[in-house]
XYZ file of N, CA and C in Angstrom:
321
model
N 40.986 1.417 -14.358
C 39.675 1.644 -14.518
C 38.737 0.257 -14.593
N 37.917 0.549 -13.593
C 36.943 -0.608 -13.611
C 36.235 -0.869 -14.925
N 36.043 -2.081 -14.788
C 35.363 -2.904 -16.148
C 33.939 -3.036 -15.669
N 33.050 -2.801 -16.779
C 31.735 -2.812 -16.414
C 30.940 -3.642 -17.467
N 29.989 -3.887 -16.976
C 29.052 -4.560 -18.033
C 29.200 -3.827 -19.305
N 29.180 -4.631 -20.534
C 29.244 -3.811 -21.626
C 27.729 -3.474 -22.250
N 27.853 -2.980 -23.193
C 26.909 -2.183 -23.975
C 26.036 -1.372 -23.203
N 24.673 -1.150 -23.761
C 23.913 -0.195 -23.086
C 22.765 -0.836 -21.918
N 23.190 -0.836 -20.697
C 22.786 -1.909 -20.022
C 21.251 -1.598 -19.814
N 21.100 -0.412 -19.725
C 19.404 0.135 -19.624
C 18.550 -0.807 -20.780
N 19.178 -0.606 -21.975
C 18.535 -1.110 -23.051
C 18.258 -2.641 -22.776
N 19.215 -3.247 -22.260
C 19.271 -4.684 -21.881
C 17.966 -4.855 -20.918
N 17.944 -4.109 -19.835
C 16.890 -4.425 -18.711
C 15.546 -3.854 -19.115
N 15.447 -2.832 -20.248
C 14.116 -2.514 -20.647
C 13.731 -3.532 -21.588
N 14.468 -4.468 -22.244
C 14.064 -5.770 -23.319
C 13.521 -6.576 -22.099
N 14.232 -6.933 -21.388
C 13.936 -8.145 -20.169
C 12.675 -7.759 -19.685
N 12.387 -6.640 -19.430
C 10.999 -6.170 -18.694
C 10.081 -6.265 -19.534
N 10.257 -5.958 -20.809
C 9.423 -6.097 -21.845
C 8.873 -7.916 -22.107
N 10.055 -8.430 -22.073
C 9.427 -9.703 -22.265
C 9.168 -10.477 -21.501
N 9.321 -10.144 -19.971
C 8.535 -10.676 -18.891
C 7.033 -10.249 -18.578
N 6.892 -9.012 -19.088
C 5.610 -8.389 -19.380
C 4.652 -9.427 -20.301
N 5.520 -9.445 -21.712
C 4.831 -10.298 -22.361
C 4.454 -12.017 -22.236
N 5.514 -12.401 -21.493
C 5.580 -13.700 -20.946
C 4.462 -13.927 -20.213
N 3.981 -12.698 -18.864
C 3.048 -12.939 -18.129
C 1.686 -12.424 -18.603
N 1.417 -11.883 -19.820
C 0.297 -11.607 -20.462
C 0.084 -13.282 -21.134
N 0.852 -13.775 -21.803
C 0.851 -15.047 -22.090
C 0.345 -16.282 -21.339
N 0.447 -16.189 -20.033
C 0.417 -16.695 -19.107
C -0.877 -16.843 -18.705
N -1.481 -15.596 -19.030
C -2.741 -15.028 -18.594
C -3.831 -15.598 -19.635
N -3.416 -16.186 -20.775
C -4.374 -16.561 -21.736
C -4.660 -17.901 -21.733
N -5.869 -17.812 -22.042
C -6.693 -19.370 -21.937
C -5.923 -20.392 -22.989
N -5.539 -19.984 -23.889
C -4.510 -20.544 -24.868
C -3.420 -21.255 -24.575
N -2.848 -20.965 -23.406
C -1.416 -21.281 -23.011
C -1.202 -22.738 -22.495
N -2.311 -23.241 -22.168
C -2.461 -24.213 -21.665
C -1.401 -25.369 -21.920
N -1.320 -25.789 -23.349
C -0.376 -26.885 -23.630
C 1.345 -26.294 -23.110
N 1.537 -24.895 -23.217
C 2.895 -24.440 -22.863
C 3.211 -23.809 -21.660
N 1.867 -24.091 -20.956
C 2.210 -23.222 -19.430
C 3.530 -23.518 -18.853
N 3.916 -24.723 -18.731
C 4.985 -24.743 -17.985
C 6.408 -24.252 -18.682
N 6.376 -24.232 -19.987
C 7.432 -23.454 -20.527
C 7.434 -21.923 -20.507
N 6.331 -21.437 -20.432
C 6.097 -19.880 -20.413
C 6.705 -19.453 -18.865
N 6.145 -20.388 -18.026
C 6.330 -20.051 -16.355
C 7.948 -20.337 -16.210
N 8.538 -21.364 -16.874
C 9.993 -21.517 -16.892
C 10.625 -20.155 -17.460
N 10.443 -19.873 -18.732
C 11.114 -18.586 -19.453
C 10.834 -17.650 -18.267
N 9.577 -17.266 -17.876
C 9.341 -16.086 -17.059
C 10.270 -16.075 -15.981
N 10.582 -17.495 -15.101
C 11.255 -17.276 -14.109
C 12.905 -17.346 -14.592
N 13.141 -17.532 -15.562
C 14.679 -17.726 -16.112
C 14.822 -16.021 -15.938
N 14.084 -15.326 -16.902
C 14.329 -14.030 -17.229
C 14.246 -13.267 -16.013
N 13.320 -13.380 -14.854
C 13.312 -12.847 -13.878
C 14.764 -13.044 -12.849
N 15.178 -14.368 -13.057
C 16.447 -14.611 -12.515
C 17.806 -13.726 -12.931
N 17.462 -13.879 -14.540
C 18.549 -12.963 -15.243
C 18.552 -11.140 -14.667
N 17.159 -10.777 -14.749
C 16.959 -9.414 -14.076
C 17.473 -9.155 -12.651
N 17.479 -10.335 -11.915
C 18.077 -9.974 -10.522
C 19.515 -10.060 -10.618
N 20.021 -10.812 -11.263
C 21.416 -11.020 -11.557
C 21.875 -9.654 -12.051
N 21.499 -9.056 -13.046
C 22.036 -7.991 -13.188
C 21.848 -6.719 -12.556
N 20.846 -6.641 -11.709
C 20.626 -5.437 -10.518
C 21.379 -6.026 -9.661
N 21.994 -7.226 -9.200
C 22.884 -7.043 -8.070
C 24.146 -6.827 -8.782
N 24.516 -7.358 -9.953
C 25.791 -7.307 -10.661
C 25.874 -5.668 -10.631
N 25.132 -4.632 -10.905
C 25.432 -3.209 -11.089
C 25.652 -2.758 -9.794
N 25.150 -3.405 -8.620
C 25.348 -2.935 -7.281
C 26.632 -3.108 -6.851
N 26.953 -4.363 -7.296
C 28.429 -4.710 -6.976
C 29.310 -4.038 -7.623
N 29.141 -3.498 -8.729
C 30.224 -2.911 -9.790
C 30.134 -1.505 -9.078
N 29.104 -0.754 -8.326
C 29.297 0.553 -8.000
C 29.816 0.460 -6.494
N 29.686 -0.526 -5.732
C 30.566 -0.884 -4.446
C 31.821 -0.764 -4.719
N 32.030 -1.764 -5.900
C 33.572 -1.956 -6.163
C 34.140 -1.071 -6.766
N 33.885 -0.100 -7.692
C 34.227 1.218 -8.015
C 34.429 2.009 -6.909
N 33.623 2.124 -5.874
C 34.024 2.885 -4.493
C 35.323 2.434 -3.875
N 35.294 0.786 -3.906
C 36.316 0.412 -2.953
C 37.948 0.733 -3.867
N 37.648 0.668 -4.915
C 39.017 1.098 -5.947
C 39.439 2.406 -5.738
N 38.321 3.450 -5.461
C 38.867 4.677 -5.170
C 39.445 4.905 -3.788
N 39.059 4.017 -2.711
C 39.630 4.119 -1.347
C 40.762 3.485 -1.594
N 41.135 2.315 -2.040
C 42.514 1.598 -2.030
C 43.591 2.200 -3.191
N 43.147 3.093 -3.661
C 44.201 3.489 -4.874
C 44.709 4.738 -4.636
N 43.799 5.551 -3.627
C 44.081 6.999 -2.870
C 45.385 6.864 -2.358
N 46.250 7.798 -2.311
C 47.909 7.459 -1.637
C 47.679 7.445 -0.072
N 46.744 8.004 0.462
C 46.839 8.022 2.080
C 46.608 6.340 2.470
N 45.314 6.173 1.970
C 45.323 4.859 2.479
C 46.084 3.667 2.092
N 46.721 3.879 0.664
C 47.762 2.827 0.424
C 48.925 3.024 1.030
N 49.213 4.355 1.664
C 50.690 4.197 2.705
C 49.837 3.786 3.811
N 48.859 3.735 4.331
C 48.504 3.881 5.701
C 48.231 2.107 5.770
N 47.688 1.653 4.797
C 47.385 -0.054 4.717
C 48.103 -0.534 3.636
N 49.379 -0.534 3.715
C 50.179 -1.242 2.247
C 49.930 -2.730 1.957
N 49.504 -3.755 3.243
C 49.456 -4.702 2.845
C 47.869 -4.977 2.391
N 46.892 -4.386 2.583
C 45.810 -4.350 2.366
C 45.267 -3.795 0.936
N 46.348 -2.761 0.974
C 46.192 -1.930 -0.691
C 46.717 -3.030 -1.697
N 47.682 -3.981 -1.200
C 48.504 -4.730 -2.393
C 47.520 -5.963 -2.473
N 46.901 -6.346 -1.561
C 45.905 -7.444 -1.599
C 44.667 -7.052 -2.618
N 44.025 -6.040 -2.444
C 43.355 -5.305 -3.090
C 43.386 -5.304 -4.377
N 44.538 -4.742 -4.665
C 45.278 -4.603 -6.324
C 45.249 -6.064 -6.865
N 45.671 -7.210 -6.208
C 45.677 -8.469 -6.590
C 43.948 -8.893 -7.047
N 43.375 -8.727 -6.076
C 41.968 -8.972 -6.238
C 41.151 -8.166 -7.363
N 41.561 -7.075 -7.207
C 40.989 -6.298 -8.434
C 41.413 -6.671 -9.860
N 42.643 -7.174 -9.950
C 43.059 -7.666 -11.387
C 42.364 -8.920 -11.387
N 41.948 -10.020 -10.571
C 41.054 -10.646 -10.785
C 39.502 -10.634 -11.235
N 39.063 -9.549 -10.483
C 37.804 -8.871 -10.805
C 37.574 -8.379 -12.111
N 38.687 -7.599 -12.753
C 38.935 -6.938 -13.985
C 38.610 -8.202 -15.143
N 39.361 -9.450 -14.893
C 39.501 -10.793 -15.718
C 37.887 -11.206 -15.766
N 37.505 -11.334 -14.633
C 36.035 -11.750 -14.674
C 35.223 -11.209 -15.428
N 35.122 -9.803 -15.361
C 34.180 -8.472 -16.087
C 34.703 -8.646 -17.365
N 35.771 -9.030 -17.977
C 36.662 -9.165 -19.512
C 35.704 -10.269 -19.947
N 35.819 -11.421 -19.462
C 35.108 -12.957 -19.757
C 33.561 -12.591 -19.851
N 33.036 -11.640 -18.740
C 31.759 -11.686 -19.092
C 31.264 -10.930 -19.950
N 31.897 -9.676 -20.534
C 31.802 -8.984 -21.473
C 31.840 -9.697 -22.604
N 32.759 -10.697 -22.884
C 33.131 -11.546 -24.049
C 31.677 -12.448 -24.311
N 30.975 -12.637 -23.492
C 29.827 -13.478 -23.262
C 28.719 -12.603 -23.887
N 27.997 -12.993 -25.429
C 27.057 -12.235 -26.031
C 25.502 -12.513 -25.548
N 25.592 -13.708 -25.209
C 24.172 -14.183 -24.850
C 24.425 -14.604 -23.086
N 23.067 -14.268 -22.496
C 23.100 -14.494 -21.053
C 22.352 -15.562 -20.725
N 21.779 -16.065 -21.825
C 20.777 -17.409 -21.537
C 21.405 -18.509 -22.681
C-alpha cells in the first residue's frame, strides 16, 4: 500500500494559506517597516512549503498509478525486469515517505 503524507493535508494546506494571507496583510501595513524583510522572508518560506506540498501530492498520485501498473499480474509477467526494479524503488519510496511522516515540523 502506498504511504502518503500524514495527517489531514487539507487542514495543513488551509493553515498555510491563512498564514500566507496574514503575512501579506502585515506586509501591507505601514508599521511593518522594521520587520519587512522578516515578513517577506516568512511569506516566501511558506509559499515554498505550499508549492512543495502541492508537488508532493502530485507525485504521490502519479506514484499510486505506477504501483497499480507494475503490480498487476499482466505487466509483471510481460516486464519482469522492470517490475523487479520498480519493486525495489517502491521500497525506497516507502522509506522516504515514512521518514517524512516522522517529521512533525516542516520548517
